[in-house]
XYZ file of C-alpha atoms in Angstrom:
459
model
C 9.698 -29.841 7.645
C 10.338 -26.426 9.214
C 13.394 -24.888 9.242
C 14.590 -23.995 12.972
C 16.385 -20.605 13.423
C 18.809 -20.102 15.301
C 19.912 -17.634 17.732
C 21.231 -14.713 15.865
C 19.882 -15.204 12.216
C 17.514 -12.154 11.148
C 14.247 -11.610 12.267
C 12.265 -13.081 9.243
C 9.704 -11.084 7.022
C 7.241 -12.649 4.806
C 5.065 -10.575 1.870
C 2.113 -12.543 0.573
C -1.034 -12.485 -0.591
C -2.913 -13.438 -3.847
C -1.636 -12.609 -7.467
C -1.390 -8.689 -8.727
C -1.666 -6.981 -5.816
C 1.392 -4.767 -5.623
C 4.257 -7.623 -3.071
C 7.376 -7.997 -5.961
C 6.870 -3.728 -5.671
C 6.439 -3.594 -2.076
C 9.607 -5.987 -2.049
C 11.690 -3.829 -4.059
C 10.429 -0.528 -1.880
C 11.320 -2.250 1.466
C 14.514 -3.701 -0.168
C 15.568 -0.488 -1.534
C 16.831 -1.484 -5.363
C 15.272 -3.579 -8.015
C 15.291 -7.289 -7.098
C 12.281 -8.508 -7.921
C 10.187 -8.427 -11.399
C 7.204 -6.734 -11.526
C 4.554 -6.854 -13.768
C 0.855 -6.270 -14.400
C 0.449 -9.899 -15.311
C -0.592 -11.721 -12.453
C 2.636 -14.530 -11.474
C 5.179 -13.128 -12.550
C 6.514 -14.309 -9.482
C 7.486 -17.833 -8.930
C 9.902 -18.775 -6.283
C 10.373 -17.512 -3.391
C 12.959 -13.893 -3.561
C 14.945 -13.415 -0.252
C 16.258 -10.133 0.242
C 17.950 -8.480 3.175
C 16.913 -4.534 4.378
C 17.374 -2.085 6.957
C 13.885 -0.788 8.510
C 14.362 2.031 11.047
C 18.050 0.391 12.198
C 17.014 -3.439 12.134
C 17.634 -5.906 10.262
C 15.987 -8.152 8.608
C 15.605 -10.878 5.467
C 12.573 -10.466 3.549
C 10.931 -12.705 1.629
C 9.028 -12.082 -1.663
C 6.375 -15.121 -2.212
C 4.324 -16.679 -5.508
C 1.013 -15.333 -5.076
C -1.650 -17.395 -2.952
C -3.779 -19.047 -5.202
C -5.806 -22.207 -4.878
C -4.583 -24.995 -6.759
C -4.290 -29.155 -7.179
C -0.979 -29.924 -5.390
C 0.819 -31.115 -9.144
C 0.111 -28.026 -10.630
C 2.437 -25.391 -11.333
C 0.238 -22.875 -9.125
C -0.305 -25.700 -6.347
C 3.737 -25.992 -6.144
C 3.779 -22.176 -5.749
C 1.458 -21.980 -3.477
C 3.420 -24.922 -1.323
C 6.648 -22.384 -1.638
C 4.640 -19.366 -0.312
C 3.411 -21.007 2.518
C 7.020 -23.133 3.709
C 7.944 -18.919 3.771
C 4.883 -18.247 5.691
C 6.546 -21.346 8.185
C 9.653 -19.763 8.598
C 7.999 -16.033 9.039
C 8.535 -13.649 12.145
C 5.674 -11.469 10.971
C 4.183 -11.607 7.728
C 2.632 -8.584 5.680
C -0.234 -9.626 4.366
C -0.994 -7.469 0.429
C -4.763 -6.890 -1.040
C -5.446 -4.428 -3.399
C -7.479 -0.929 -1.997
C -8.172 -0.144 -5.824
C -10.486 -3.859 -6.164
C -11.603 -4.296 -3.206
C -11.600 -7.819 -1.127
C -12.101 -10.529 -2.891
C -13.449 -14.005 -1.621
C -9.965 -14.858 -2.249
C -8.285 -12.654 -0.093
C -10.987 -12.835 2.357
C -9.931 -17.195 2.485
C -5.874 -17.001 2.365
C -6.984 -14.269 5.768
C -9.063 -17.006 7.610
C -6.219 -19.485 6.595
C -2.967 -16.875 7.624
C -5.123 -16.548 11.075
C -4.865 -20.282 11.646
C -0.633 -20.445 11.358
C -0.989 -18.429 14.515
C 1.797 -16.028 12.630
C 1.989 -12.199 13.760
C 0.125 -10.375 10.499
C 0.636 -6.677 9.469
C -2.331 -5.958 6.639
C -1.223 -3.689 4.181
C -3.060 -2.419 1.098
C -1.805 -1.043 -1.046
C -2.584 0.660 -3.779
C -3.982 3.545 -1.808
C -2.939 6.626 -3.571
C -4.303 9.384 -2.345
C -6.842 10.148 0.706
C -9.674 8.124 -1.509
C -7.282 4.923 -1.651
C -6.819 5.595 1.974
C -10.782 5.128 2.298
C -11.394 2.873 0.332
C -8.358 0.820 2.766
C -10.810 0.693 5.035
C -12.673 -2.095 3.379
C -9.736 -4.870 5.012
C -10.883 -4.104 8.439
C -13.403 -6.747 7.127
C -10.852 -9.419 6.698
C -10.260 -9.354 10.475
C -6.324 -9.050 11.053
C -6.620 -5.611 12.670
C -6.586 -2.164 11.091
C -5.385 -2.026 7.612
C -2.154 0.175 6.986
C -3.058 1.911 3.584
C 0.100 2.923 1.497
C 1.550 2.957 -2.213
C 4.195 0.670 -2.987
C 4.769 1.653 -6.667
C 4.233 5.448 -5.171
C 6.149 5.541 -2.501
C 3.346 6.623 0.081
C 3.211 4.980 2.944
C 6.696 3.098 2.883
C 7.816 4.660 6.305
C 5.031 3.744 8.482
C 4.727 0.041 7.024
C 8.782 0.342 8.294
C 8.234 1.399 12.153
C 5.160 -0.730 11.794
C 7.410 -4.197 11.131
C 10.008 -2.865 13.655
C 7.234 -2.388 15.877
C 5.572 -6.335 15.613
C 8.991 -7.951 15.375
C 11.027 -9.639 18.607
C 12.728 -7.337 20.440
C 16.371 -7.297 19.623
C 18.323 -7.476 22.671
C 21.625 -5.321 23.150
C 23.172 -4.172 26.344
C 24.861 -1.593 24.184
C 21.780 0.818 23.713
C 19.287 0.309 27.463
C 19.567 -0.252 30.626
C 17.485 -3.489 29.807
C 18.254 -5.117 26.343
C 16.492 -3.540 23.845
C 17.262 -1.391 21.174
C 16.702 2.188 21.152
C 15.189 3.090 17.336
C 16.577 6.661 16.322
C 14.577 9.540 15.559
C 14.127 10.230 12.337
C 14.382 13.542 11.286
C 14.799 15.441 7.470
C 15.496 19.083 7.435
C 15.022 20.235 4.284
C 13.787 23.911 2.565
C 14.578 26.581 0.031
C 18.593 27.011 -0.717
C 20.862 29.088 1.252
C 18.290 29.282 4.849
C 21.380 27.245 6.240
C 20.505 23.640 6.779
C 23.637 22.478 6.599
C 24.747 24.912 8.844
C 21.832 23.775 11.157
C 23.701 19.743 10.413
C 27.467 20.760 11.493
C 26.259 23.026 14.827
C 24.596 20.498 15.799
C 27.440 17.892 14.924
C 30.011 20.640 15.697
C 31.914 19.364 12.558
C 32.225 20.514 9.052
C 30.081 17.029 7.817
C 28.161 19.328 4.835
C 29.833 22.126 2.828
C 28.645 25.256 3.731
C 28.976 29.195 2.371
C 27.133 31.635 0.265
C 26.862 30.337 -2.919
C 23.708 28.408 -2.700
C 22.608 25.080 -4.006
C 25.465 23.425 -2.545
C 24.539 20.400 -0.774
C 23.747 18.229 -3.436
C 22.605 14.960 -2.237
C 21.214 13.862 0.961
C 23.137 13.417 3.492
C 22.953 11.348 6.742
C 24.231 11.810 10.316
C 23.874 10.187 13.305
C 23.804 12.082 17.344
C 22.847 11.415 20.345
C 21.291 13.323 23.428
C 19.836 12.685 26.775
C 16.132 10.682 25.181
C 18.413 8.492 22.737
C 20.099 8.125 19.197
C 19.090 11.195 16.676
C 19.907 9.852 13.001
C 19.343 13.380 10.916
C 18.821 13.648 6.902
C 20.076 17.411 5.328
C 18.972 17.714 1.898
C 19.298 19.976 -1.473
C 17.045 23.379 -1.833
C 14.453 22.978 -3.143
C 12.624 25.369 -5.534
C 10.578 26.208 -7.150
C 8.529 23.352 -9.810
C 9.500 26.022 -12.585
C 12.768 26.665 -11.745
C 14.147 23.460 -11.289
C 16.600 22.881 -14.264
C 16.695 19.807 -16.067
C 19.416 16.810 -14.825
C 21.362 16.440 -11.530
C 19.181 19.579 -9.726
C 16.167 17.246 -10.347
C 17.471 14.405 -9.130
C 18.229 16.146 -5.661
C 14.976 18.030 -5.832
C 13.626 14.209 -5.973
C 16.232 12.447 -3.060
C 14.968 15.686 -1.099
C 11.147 14.227 -1.175
C 12.276 10.401 -0.518
C 13.771 11.591 2.712
C 10.957 13.913 3.638
C 9.000 10.346 2.921
C 11.527 8.389 5.331
C 11.347 10.685 8.206
C 9.378 11.334 11.354
C 9.724 14.866 11.935
C 10.789 16.857 9.054
C 12.307 20.152 10.352
C 11.358 22.726 8.117
C 14.357 25.695 7.671
C 13.069 29.742 7.194
C 15.942 32.496 6.733
C 14.178 34.715 9.302
C 15.254 37.649 7.722
C 13.334 36.685 4.308
C 10.028 35.248 6.465
C 7.902 32.754 4.976
C 7.511 33.034 1.389
C 4.967 30.848 -0.871
C 7.937 28.177 -1.711
C 7.682 27.085 2.516
C 4.346 27.051 1.855
C 4.102 24.208 -0.826
C 6.784 22.312 0.946
C 5.261 22.346 4.370
C 2.139 21.305 2.382
C 4.035 18.530 0.755
C 5.042 17.481 4.716
C 1.051 17.794 5.663
C 0.314 15.661 2.989
C 2.873 12.806 3.887
C 1.661 12.330 7.152
C 4.760 14.087 9.105
C 5.428 15.960 11.731
C 6.538 18.844 10.833
C 8.971 22.096 13.289
C 8.905 25.335 11.824
C 12.738 26.549 12.213
C 13.685 30.063 11.758
C 17.169 30.742 11.358
C 19.480 33.470 10.980
C 17.717 35.260 14.134
C 20.628 37.142 15.658
C 20.293 39.202 11.900
C 17.198 39.849 12.437
C 16.240 43.333 13.995
C 12.406 43.341 15.289
C 11.923 39.854 16.371
C 8.935 40.434 17.364
C 7.262 41.619 14.501
C 9.506 38.972 12.548
C 7.858 36.305 15.030
C 4.066 37.360 14.928
C 4.149 38.011 10.548
C 5.432 33.760 10.774
C 2.632 33.134 12.471
C 0.238 34.274 11.193
C 0.657 33.786 7.525
C 1.264 29.884 8.700
C -2.033 30.166 10.776
C -3.705 31.749 7.914
C -2.253 29.414 5.516
C -1.448 26.355 6.917
C -5.288 26.071 8.599
C -4.566 22.106 8.349
C -1.548 21.972 10.805
C -2.837 24.446 13.273
C -0.159 25.359 16.335
C 2.655 23.960 14.565
C 5.875 24.243 16.643
C 7.924 27.455 16.010
C 11.799 27.520 17.049
C 14.186 30.059 16.462
C 18.402 30.389 16.668
C 21.111 30.946 14.354
C 23.220 28.317 13.555
C 26.228 30.075 12.381
C 26.276 31.515 16.024
C 24.614 28.831 17.941
C 22.766 30.790 19.999
C 19.453 29.764 20.982
C 20.342 25.975 19.322
C 19.510 24.461 22.860
C 16.034 24.902 21.625
C 15.855 22.886 18.794
C 16.189 19.168 19.776
C 13.871 19.189 22.583
C 11.456 20.884 20.095
C 11.830 17.956 18.106
C 11.260 15.300 20.425
C 8.125 17.442 21.630
C 7.020 17.825 17.424
C 7.351 13.649 17.636
C 5.620 12.716 21.405
C 2.553 14.944 19.825
C 3.226 12.859 16.299
C 3.332 9.426 18.404
C 0.091 10.078 20.553
C -2.175 7.687 21.416
C -6.004 8.638 22.877
C -7.835 6.513 25.037
C -11.409 5.466 23.013
C -13.501 6.251 26.530
C -11.779 9.523 26.309
C -12.905 10.143 22.862
C -16.035 9.598 22.774
C -17.205 11.105 25.981
C -15.344 14.343 23.069
C -17.467 12.686 20.574
C -20.715 12.637 22.297
C -19.675 16.563 23.366
C -19.072 17.479 20.206
C -21.838 16.043 18.304
C -24.446 17.644 21.024
C -22.441 21.301 20.493
C -22.983 21.038 16.678
C -25.026 18.302 15.360
C -24.130 16.906 12.044
C -25.897 18.759 8.974
C -28.966 17.322 7.423
C -27.889 15.250 3.511
C -30.279 14.790 1.104
C -32.548 15.932 3.537
C -31.845 13.399 6.106
C -29.681 13.502 9.641
C -26.582 11.843 9.641
C -25.962 9.568 12.129
C -22.026 9.201 13.550
C -21.889 6.385 16.198
C -18.062 5.734 17.662
C -15.062 7.126 16.725
C -11.632 5.148 17.597
C -8.334 6.141 17.349
C -6.677 3.191 14.927
C -3.103 4.149 14.550
C -0.308 7.508 15.613
C 2.850 8.367 13.233
C 0.339 10.368 12.775
C -2.966 10.243 14.645
C -5.771 8.634 12.793
C -8.712 8.276 13.836
C -12.207 6.841 11.845
C -15.625 7.126 12.922
C -18.394 4.950 12.099
C -22.218 5.296 11.526
C -24.979 5.748 9.402
C -23.823 7.027 5.973
C -21.018 8.839 7.518
C -19.148 8.631 4.250
C -21.235 11.413 3.019
C -20.340 14.100 6.120
C -19.108 17.192 4.360
C -15.378 18.710 4.814
C -16.950 21.566 7.086
C -18.384 19.258 9.508
C -14.420 17.291 9.264
C -12.648 20.234 9.844
C -14.661 21.206 13.123
C -14.011 17.169 14.775
C -10.262 17.845 13.549
C -10.140 21.222 15.163
C -12.483 19.780 18.363
C -9.700 16.542 18.173
C -6.583 19.367 18.644
C -7.316 21.395 20.907
C -8.798 19.131 23.223
C -6.353 15.808 22.822
C -3.496 18.550 22.829
C -1.933 17.541 19.278
C -0.743 21.169 18.373
C 1.033 21.441 14.261
C 0.469 17.929 13.927
C -1.097 16.560 10.601
C -4.516 14.787 11.680
C -6.207 11.763 9.582
C -9.807 11.514 9.949
C -11.573 8.860 8.062
C -15.661 7.928 7.406
C -17.154 4.589 7.423
C -20.880 4.170 7.055
C -23.433 1.911 6.990
C -22.444 -1.770 8.338
C -19.603 -1.851 11.284
C -16.754 -3.604 10.392
C -15.549 -5.683 13.590
C -18.715 -7.461 13.121
C -17.793 -11.329 11.768
C -20.366 -12.081 8.216
C -20.354 -15.088 8.836
C -22.793 -14.981 12.033
C -25.849 -13.989 10.487
C -28.012 -16.718 12.021
């Protein structure tokens, strides 16, 4: 018997998939605490586990299910499957989890086919996709016919912020007259403020809020935990997280400081835009570049904030030196927006939020497939793909599979063999042609067969 939801009930999100793909680890990540037992042994979860999660300002009821397995109804595994199916019947959204490391198994294909017949919205997640290699492996999940797979690692926290956004985007719209004229809730833009100790991060937060929310002073390292604050501009709500200063790893001491830095990195992973605050009088040093590279690896949008601008004597030379250092050392984030101000006096602070909003628009950008492929044909004509093992690579077409950050997939014969130098050429072309300055761009390559073709139609 299907349970009918009452008006006002939380939307239900069900995590499903075969055993040992990391469903419980993902459940714990989303709930924010260790509520479900996790183990390398398949089949540890036998009952449905429920928890409440706050995802991008939206409260949801999250259900962790037992692994979907083929089994006779009277057996333990049969009863576990029946319990999972009942949970799915209540779902507003099913998060279908596969293991990117193991690849797509016949069980994955079987239950994906079963899910398509349930008429439930499905979000396909490829778990255990650590790093770039894992993201490429996740592309195999296209073959399930459930749309674009979202690559993540529940164990390491990679891609969790993107998953939260994807879940909220697919849920039924929440109604609230307070936040929007037509009653649709506006989700806050999430910003993390990061940087070295004593760069002025907490002073910036206080200046934006108009109150002494964070303790400030000449001593470095006053902020020890990530501090959340809310504000609103003319475009809607903003959630800002002020983080502890991040020193070079060799200087980070045991105990409290290590925990503080971990909290800063976690806040960065959950943000949409990361503001890297620099002391303009000191310029860009290697630690700033390391933080910027971490922001790029996490796929976050970035704004470079030059604080203490009122104390800089030769502003033109300082700005040029910062821009040159960034262009040379962070080619993968070319065109990163820079905003100058003094958090202490308020000079130039009016430029801060508009710059962040513009960076968010770029990070969320979508490019039409026809425009993309017109550009792609011109790019191939201007500079043909190189020979690999004496044979020319045949690249056929390109599509954007997601934003946040802009992510593109190129399909073609042996496309996965494209060298890094040619990938950089294509990424630079995408950035310049479609006006994507400063944001990370992901370019994935899918060789040989077209994943959109239904393999069962071989006649």
